[in-house]
């Protein structure tokens, strides 16, 4: 499934590339990882500013207990609602 991506990477050696992820396994591709807490805060602030009160987070299994707790607390601080089953 990643073949077009790898072809693009190898066929454009002069084009600078950056991956938004915690690690990258492709030579000559820089890696940028966003700060988790700041990302959650900005996303929730954006939704709250637009009048949203109910939110859902789709997460990966690798999320830590701290990250799950941070999401729940950030939602609570903004007087928003989130249910695990949404």
Short mmCIF file of the N, C-alpha and C atoms (twelve columns), coordinates in Angstrom:
data_MODEL
# 
_entry.id   MODEL 
# 
loop_
_atom_site.group_PDB 
_atom_site.id 
_atom_site.type_symbol 
_atom_site.label_atom_id 
_atom_site.label_alt_id 
_atom_site.label_comp_id 
_atom_site.label_asym_id 
_atom_site.label_seq_id 
_atom_site.Cartn_x 
_atom_site.Cartn_y 
_atom_site.Cartn_z 
_atom_site.pdbx_PDB_model_num 
ATOM 1   N N  . UNK A 1  0.801   -1.215 0.000  1 
ATOM 2   C CA . UNK A 1  0.000   0.000  0.000  1 
ATOM 3   C C  . UNK A 1  0.841   1.275  0.000  1 
ATOM 4   N N  . UNK A 2  2.105   1.185  0.409  1 
ATOM 5   C CA . UNK A 2  2.956   2.367  0.480  1 
ATOM 6   C C  . UNK A 2  3.838   2.531  -0.756 1 
ATOM 7   N N  . UNK A 3  3.667   1.682  -1.735 1 
ATOM 8   C CA . UNK A 3  4.521   1.729  -2.915 1 
ATOM 9   C C  . UNK A 3  4.510   3.089  -3.619 1 
ATOM 10  N N  . UNK A 4  3.356   3.730  -3.856 1 
ATOM 11  C CA . UNK A 4  3.394   5.065  -4.485 1 
ATOM 12  C C  . UNK A 4  4.182   6.075  -3.650 1 
ATOM 13  N N  . UNK A 5  4.063   5.980  -2.322 1 
ATOM 14  C CA . UNK A 5  4.809   6.881  -1.437 1 
ATOM 15  C C  . UNK A 5  6.308   6.675  -1.628 1 
ATOM 16  N N  . UNK A 6  6.747   5.423  -1.611 1 
ATOM 17  C CA . UNK A 6  8.173   5.130  -1.749 1 
ATOM 18  C C  . UNK A 6  8.689   5.511  -3.132 1 
ATOM 19  N N  . UNK A 7  7.878   5.325  -4.163 1 
ATOM 20  C CA . UNK A 7  8.279   5.750  -5.502 1 
ATOM 21  C C  . UNK A 7  8.465   7.262  -5.537 1 
ATOM 22  N N  . UNK A 8  7.538   7.986  -4.917 1 
ATOM 23  C CA . UNK A 8  7.645   9.440  -4.872 1 
ATOM 24  C C  . UNK A 8  8.924   9.861  -4.150 1 
ATOM 25  N N  . UNK A 9  9.202   9.241  -3.020 1 
ATOM 26  C CA . UNK A 9  10.395  9.574  -2.242 1 
ATOM 27  C C  . UNK A 9  11.648  9.358  -3.090 1 
ATOM 28  N N  . UNK A 10 11.745  8.219  -3.742 1 
ATOM 29  C CA . UNK A 10 12.956  7.884  -4.497 1 
ATOM 30  C C  . UNK A 10 13.043  8.612  -5.830 1 
ATOM 31  N N  . UNK A 11 11.916  9.003  -6.404 1 
ATOM 32  C CA . UNK A 11 11.941  9.662  -7.709 1 
ATOM 33  C C  . UNK A 11 12.077  11.179 -7.623 1 
ATOM 34  N N  . UNK A 12 12.097  11.724 -6.419 1 
ATOM 35  C CA . UNK A 12 12.216  13.176 -6.247 1 
ATOM 36  C C  . UNK A 12 13.319  13.500 -5.238 1 
ATOM 37  N N  . UNK A 13 14.557  13.122 -5.540 1 
ATOM 38  C CA . UNK A 13 15.632  13.298 -4.561 1 
ATOM 39  C C  . UNK A 13 15.942  14.760 -4.222 1 
ATOM 40  N N  . UNK A 14 15.645  15.694 -5.103 1 
ATOM 41  C CA . UNK A 14 15.949  17.103 -4.848 1 
ATOM 42  C C  . UNK A 14 14.833  17.838 -4.113 1 
ATOM 43  N N  . UNK A 15 13.713  17.185 -3.898 1 
ATOM 44  C CA . UNK A 15 12.579  17.810 -3.211 1 
ATOM 45  C C  . UNK A 15 12.690  17.550 -1.705 1 
ATOM 46  N N  . UNK A 16 12.808  18.608 -0.886 1 
ATOM 47  C CA . UNK A 16 12.881  18.393 0.568  1 
ATOM 48  C C  . UNK A 16 11.603  17.737 1.079  1 
ATOM 49  N N  . UNK A 17 11.755  16.836 2.047  1 
ATOM 50  C CA . UNK A 17 10.600  16.103 2.577  1 
ATOM 51  C C  . UNK A 17 10.644  16.083 4.091  1 
ATOM 52  N N  . UNK A 18 9.455   16.149 4.705  1 
ATOM 53  C CA . UNK A 18 9.322   16.066 6.162  1 
ATOM 54  C C  . UNK A 18 8.135   15.165 6.461  1 
ATOM 55  N N  . UNK A 19 8.327   14.222 7.386  1 
ATOM 56  C CA . UNK A 19 7.239   13.350 7.821  1 
ATOM 57  C C  . UNK A 19 6.755   13.835 9.188  1 
ATOM 58  N N  . UNK A 20 5.449   13.908 9.370  1 
ATOM 59  C CA . UNK A 20 4.886   14.302 10.661 1 
ATOM 60  C C  . UNK A 20 4.551   13.009 11.400 1 
ATOM 61  N N  . UNK A 21 5.525   12.548 12.184 1 
ATOM 62  C CA . UNK A 21 5.428   11.287 12.897 1 
ATOM 63  C C  . UNK A 21 6.559   11.217 13.917 1 
ATOM 64  N N  . UNK A 22 6.501   10.239 14.809 1 
ATOM 65  C CA . UNK A 22 7.545   10.128 15.822 1 
ATOM 66  C C  . UNK A 22 8.826   9.512  15.277 1 
ATOM 67  N N  . UNK A 23 8.714   8.717  14.229 1 
ATOM 68  C CA . UNK A 23 9.905   8.150  13.607 1 
ATOM 69  C C  . UNK A 23 9.615   7.845  12.153 1 
ATOM 70  N N  . UNK A 24 10.660  7.885  11.364 1 
ATOM 71  C CA . UNK A 24 10.509  7.618  9.939  1 
ATOM 72  C C  . UNK A 24 11.606  6.646  9.536  1 
ATOM 73  N N  . UNK A 25 11.285  5.750  8.645  1 
ATOM 74  C CA . UNK A 25 12.240  4.726  8.229  1 
ATOM 75  C C  . UNK A 25 12.647  4.886  6.773  1 
ATOM 76  N N  . UNK A 26 12.654  6.114  6.318  1 
ATOM 77  C CA . UNK A 26 13.016  6.400  4.943  1 
ATOM 78  C C  . UNK A 26 14.212  7.336  4.958  1 
ATOM 79  N N  . UNK A 27 15.289  6.954  4.267  1 
ATOM 80  C CA . UNK A 27 16.475  7.823  4.244  1 
ATOM 81  C C  . UNK A 27 16.160  9.195  3.650  1 
ATOM 82  N N  . UNK A 28 16.820  10.208 4.175  1 
ATOM 83  C CA . UNK A 28 16.724  11.583 3.688  1 
ATOM 84  C C  . UNK A 28 15.348  12.211 3.870  1 
ATOM 85  N N  . UNK A 29 14.564  11.706 4.804  1 
ATOM 86  C CA . UNK A 29 13.275  12.317 5.138  1 
ATOM 87  C C  . UNK A 29 13.337  12.740 6.601  1 
ATOM 88  N N  . UNK A 30 13.186  14.041 6.835  1 
ATOM 89  C CA . UNK A 30 13.214  14.557 8.202  1 
ATOM 90  C C  . UNK A 30 11.928  14.166 8.921  1 
ATOM 91  N N  . UNK A 31 11.992  14.160 10.237 1 
ATOM 92  C CA . UNK A 31 10.854  13.738 11.047 1 
ATOM 93  C C  . UNK A 31 10.512  14.836 12.056 1 
ATOM 94  N N  . UNK A 32 9.228   15.201 12.125 1 
ATOM 95  C CA . UNK A 32 8.749   16.204 13.072 1 
ATOM 96  C C  . UNK A 32 7.608   15.571 13.862 1 
ATOM 97  N N  . UNK A 33 7.731   15.599 15.189 1 
ATOM 98  C CA . UNK A 33 6.670   15.045 16.026 1 
ATOM 99  C C  . UNK A 33 6.004   16.178 16.792 1 
ATOM 100 N N  . UNK A 34 4.696   16.387 16.608 1 
ATOM 101 C CA . UNK A 34 4.015   17.458 17.345 1 
ATOM 102 C C  . UNK A 34 3.925   17.119 18.828 1 
ATOM 103 N N  . UNK A 35 3.897   18.145 19.659 1 
ATOM 104 C CA . UNK A 35 3.752   17.963 21.100 1 
ATOM 105 C C  . UNK A 35 2.307   17.554 21.386 1 
ATOM 106 N N  . UNK A 36 2.119   16.396 21.996 1 
ATOM 107 C CA . UNK A 36 0.800   15.814 22.175 1 
ATOM 108 C C  . UNK A 36 -0.145  16.748 22.932 1 
ATOM 109 N N  . UNK A 37 0.282   17.239 24.097 1 
ATOM 110 C CA . UNK A 37 -0.596  18.075 24.920 1 
ATOM 111 C C  . UNK A 37 -1.022  19.338 24.180 1 
ATOM 112 N N  . UNK A 38 -0.077  19.987 23.513 1 
ATOM 113 C CA . UNK A 38 -0.394  21.208 22.773 1 
ATOM 114 C C  . UNK A 38 -1.351  20.911 21.623 1 
ATOM 115 N N  . UNK A 39 -1.172  19.776 20.966 1 
ATOM 116 C CA . UNK A 39 -2.067  19.393 19.879 1 
ATOM 117 C C  . UNK A 39 -3.495  19.220 20.394 1 
ATOM 118 N N  . UNK A 40 -3.646  18.488 21.509 1 
ATOM 119 C CA . UNK A 40 -4.971  18.264 22.101 1 
ATOM 120 C C  . UNK A 40 -5.602  19.597 22.502 1 
ATOM 121 N N  . UNK A 41 -4.836  20.447 23.182 1 
ATOM 122 C CA . UNK A 41 -5.356  21.747 23.624 1 
ATOM 123 C C  . UNK A 41 -5.829  22.591 22.454 1 
ATOM 124 N N  . UNK A 42 -5.024  22.678 21.414 1 
ATOM 125 C CA . UNK A 42 -5.393  23.517 20.267 1 
ATOM 126 C C  . UNK A 42 -6.603  22.963 19.534 1 
ATOM 127 N N  . UNK A 43 -6.681  21.636 19.416 1 
ATOM 128 C CA . UNK A 43 -7.831  21.026 18.748 1 
ATOM 129 C C  . UNK A 43 -9.111  21.296 19.532 1 
ATOM 130 N N  . UNK A 44 -9.063  21.102 20.857 1 
ATOM 131 C CA . UNK A 44 -10.250 21.337 21.678 1 
ATOM 132 C C  . UNK A 44 -10.622 22.817 21.717 1 
ATOM 133 N N  . UNK A 45 -9.631  23.694 21.800 1 
ATOM 134 C CA . UNK A 45 -9.919  25.133 21.789 1 
ATOM 135 C C  . UNK A 45 -10.591 25.536 20.479 1 
ATOM 136 N N  . UNK A 46 -10.122 24.981 19.391 1 
ATOM 137 C CA . UNK A 46 -10.708 25.260 18.075 1 
ATOM 138 C C  . UNK A 46 -12.185 24.837 18.045 1 
ATOM 139 N N  . UNK A 47 -12.464 23.630 18.517 1 
ATOM 140 C CA . UNK A 47 -13.846 23.142 18.513 1 
ATOM 141 C C  . UNK A 47 -14.732 23.930 19.474 1 
ATOM 142 N N  . UNK A 48 -14.197 24.247 20.639 1 
ATOM 143 C CA . UNK A 48 -14.967 24.986 21.655 1 
ATOM 144 C C  . UNK A 48 -15.296 26.387 21.154 1 
ATOM 145 N N  . UNK A 49 -14.349 27.021 20.493 1 
ATOM 146 C CA . UNK A 49 -14.564 28.373 19.965 1 
ATOM 147 C C  . UNK A 49 -15.669 28.380 18.907 1 
ATOM 148 N N  . UNK A 50 -15.930 27.233 18.320 1 
ATOM 149 C CA . UNK A 50 -16.986 27.116 17.317 1 
ATOM 150 C C  . UNK A 50 -18.278 26.569 17.903 1 
ATOM 151 N N  . UNK A 51 -18.357 26.555 19.241 1 
ATOM 152 C CA . UNK A 51 -19.584 26.177 19.916 1 
ATOM 153 C C  . UNK A 51 -19.795 24.685 20.118 1 
ATOM 154 N N  . UNK A 52 -18.794 23.899 19.828 1 
ATOM 155 C CA . UNK A 52 -18.937 22.452 19.999 1 
ATOM 156 C C  . UNK A 52 -18.768 22.074 21.465 1 
ATOM 157 N N  . UNK A 53 -19.606 21.160 21.939 1 
ATOM 158 C CA . UNK A 53 -19.507 20.692 23.325 1 
ATOM 159 C C  . UNK A 53 -19.268 19.190 23.401 1 
ATOM 160 N N  . UNK A 54 -19.677 18.460 22.379 1 
ATOM 161 C CA . UNK A 54 -19.498 17.013 22.358 1 
ATOM 162 C C  . UNK A 54 -18.368 16.662 21.406 1 
ATOM 163 N N  . UNK A 55 -17.381 15.936 21.906 1 
ATOM 164 C CA . UNK A 55 -16.230 15.579 21.078 1 
ATOM 165 C C  . UNK A 55 -15.956 14.086 21.180 1 
ATOM 166 N N  . UNK A 56 -15.267 13.587 20.197 1 
ATOM 167 C CA . UNK A 56 -14.806 12.205 20.199 1 
ATOM 168 C C  . UNK A 56 -13.351 12.200 19.746 1 
ATOM 169 N N  . UNK A 57 -12.560 11.357 20.340 1 
ATOM 170 C CA . UNK A 57 -11.166 11.183 19.937 1 
ATOM 171 C C  . UNK A 57 -10.998 9.768  19.404 1 
ATOM 172 N N  . UNK A 58 -10.432 9.648  18.224 1 
ATOM 173 C CA . UNK A 58 -10.045 8.353  17.683 1 
ATOM 174 C C  . UNK A 58 -8.549  8.229  17.930 1 
ATOM 175 N N  . UNK A 59 -8.172  7.237  18.701 1 
ATOM 176 C CA . UNK A 59 -6.773  7.114  19.090 1 
ATOM 177 C C  . UNK A 59 -6.196  5.772  18.651 1 
ATOM 178 N N  . UNK A 60 -4.898  5.681  18.726 1 
ATOM 179 C CA . UNK A 60 -4.194  4.438  18.402 1 
ATOM 180 C C  . UNK A 60 -3.984  3.639  19.685 1 
ATOM 181 N N  . UNK A 61 -3.834  2.336  19.579 1 
ATOM 182 C CA . UNK A 61 -3.647  1.511  20.775 1 
ATOM 183 C C  . UNK A 61 -2.395  1.877  21.576 1 
ATOM 184 N N  . UNK A 62 -1.415  2.477  20.938 1 
ATOM 185 C CA . UNK A 62 -0.155  2.802  21.611 1 
ATOM 186 C C  . UNK A 62 -0.238  4.027  22.526 1 
ATOM 187 N N  . UNK A 63 -1.379  4.693  22.573 1 
ATOM 188 C CA . UNK A 63 -1.514  5.875  23.433 1 
ATOM 189 C C  . UNK A 63 -1.283  5.477  24.892 1 
ATOM 190 N N  . UNK A 64 -0.540  6.295  25.611 1 
ATOM 191 C CA . UNK A 64 -0.212  5.973  27.002 1 
ATOM 192 C C  . UNK A 64 -1.365  6.333  27.931 1 
ATOM 193 N N  . UNK A 65 -1.308  5.817  29.151 1 
ATOM 194 C CA . UNK A 65 -2.307  6.172  30.164 1 
ATOM 195 C C  . UNK A 65 -2.296  7.672  30.423 1 
ATOM 196 N N  . UNK A 66 -1.095  8.272  30.446 1 
ATOM 197 C CA . UNK A 66 -0.991  9.728  30.649 1 
ATOM 198 C C  . UNK A 66 -1.723  10.472 29.534 1 
ATOM 199 N N  . UNK A 67 -1.555  10.032 28.300 1 
ATOM 200 C CA . UNK A 67 -2.192  10.709 27.175 1 
ATOM 201 C C  . UNK A 67 -3.711  10.583 27.248 1 
ATOM 202 N N  . UNK A 68 -4.200  9.402  27.589 1 
ATOM 203 C CA . UNK A 68 -5.652  9.236  27.764 1 
ATOM 204 C C  . UNK A 68 -6.165  10.142 28.871 1 
ATOM 205 N N  . UNK A 69 -5.451  10.187 29.986 1 
ATOM 206 C CA . UNK A 69 -5.857  11.035 31.118 1 
ATOM 207 C C  . UNK A 69 -5.815  12.508 30.713 1 
ATOM 208 N N  . UNK A 70 -4.799  12.903 29.942 1 
ATOM 209 C CA . UNK A 70 -4.688  14.296 29.512 1 
ATOM 210 C C  . UNK A 70 -5.891  14.691 28.667 1 
ATOM 211 N N  . UNK A 71 -6.289  13.831 27.749 1 
ATOM 212 C CA . UNK A 71 -7.454  14.111 26.908 1 
ATOM 213 C C  . UNK A 71 -8.695  14.299 27.773 1 
ATOM 214 N N  . UNK A 72 -8.937  13.361 28.690 1 
ATOM 215 C CA . UNK A 72 -10.130 13.451 29.546 1 
ATOM 216 C C  . UNK A 72 -10.143 14.742 30.358 1 
ATOM 217 N N  . UNK A 73 -8.998  15.113 30.924 1 
ATOM 218 C CA . UNK A 73 -8.924  16.332 31.736 1 
ATOM 219 C C  . UNK A 73 -9.087  17.581 30.877 1 
ATOM 220 N N  . UNK A 74 -8.505  17.581 29.687 1 
ATOM 221 C CA . UNK A 74 -8.631  18.737 28.787 1 
ATOM 222 C C  . UNK A 74 -10.083 18.938 28.363 1 
ATOM 223 N N  . UNK A 75 -10.789 17.852 28.125 1 
ATOM 224 C CA . UNK A 75 -12.209 17.930 27.775 1 
ATOM 225 C C  . UNK A 75 -12.999 18.483 28.962 1 
ATOM 226 N N  . UNK A 76 -12.723 17.969 30.150 1 
ATOM 227 C CA . UNK A 76 -13.421 18.404 31.361 1 
ATOM 228 C C  . UNK A 76 -13.194 19.901 31.625 1 
ATOM 229 N N  . UNK A 77 -11.963 20.363 31.484 1 
ATOM 230 C CA . UNK A 77 -11.628 21.774 31.732 1 
ATOM 231 C C  . UNK A 77 -12.409 22.723 30.825 1 
ATOM 232 N N  . UNK A 78 -12.774 22.267 29.664 1 
ATOM 233 C CA . UNK A 78 -13.490 23.109 28.706 1 
ATOM 234 C C  . UNK A 78 -15.000 22.901 28.773 1 
ATOM 235 N N  . UNK A 79 -15.435 22.185 29.786 1 
ATOM 236 C CA . UNK A 79 -16.857 21.897 29.977 1 
ATOM 237 C C  . UNK A 79 -17.453 21.244 28.729 1 
ATOM 238 N N  . UNK A 80 -16.702 20.308 28.182 1 
ATOM 239 C CA . UNK A 80 -17.149 19.570 27.015 1 
ATOM 240 C C  . UNK A 80 -17.485 18.144 27.447 1 
ATOM 241 N N  . UNK A 81 -18.086 17.384 26.544 1 
ATOM 242 C CA . UNK A 81 -18.463 15.998 26.824 1 
ATOM 243 C C  . UNK A 81 -17.742 15.048 25.881 1 
ATOM 244 N N  . UNK A 82 -17.345 13.912 26.440 1 
ATOM 245 C CA . UNK A 82 -16.737 12.857 25.637 1 
ATOM 246 C C  . UNK A 82 -17.073 11.531 26.304 1 
ATOM 247 N N  . UNK A 83 -17.511 10.569 25.507 1 
ATOM 248 C CA . UNK A 83 -17.801 9.242  26.017 1 
ATOM 249 C C  . UNK A 83 -16.894 8.238  25.325 1 
ATOM 250 N N  . UNK A 84 -16.469 7.248  26.059 1 
ATOM 251 C CA . UNK A 84 -15.547 6.253  25.499 1 
ATOM 252 C C  . UNK A 84 -16.127 5.521  24.295 1 
ATOM 253 N N  . UNK A 85 -17.425 5.364  24.237 1 
ATOM 254 C CA . UNK A 85 -18.031 4.572  23.169 1 
ATOM 255 C C  . UNK A 85 -18.376 5.391  21.938 1 
ATOM 256 N N  . UNK A 86 -18.130 6.686  21.923 1 
ATOM 257 C CA . UNK A 86 -18.435 7.492  20.731 1 
ATOM 258 C C  . UNK A 86 -17.443 7.185  19.647 1 
# 
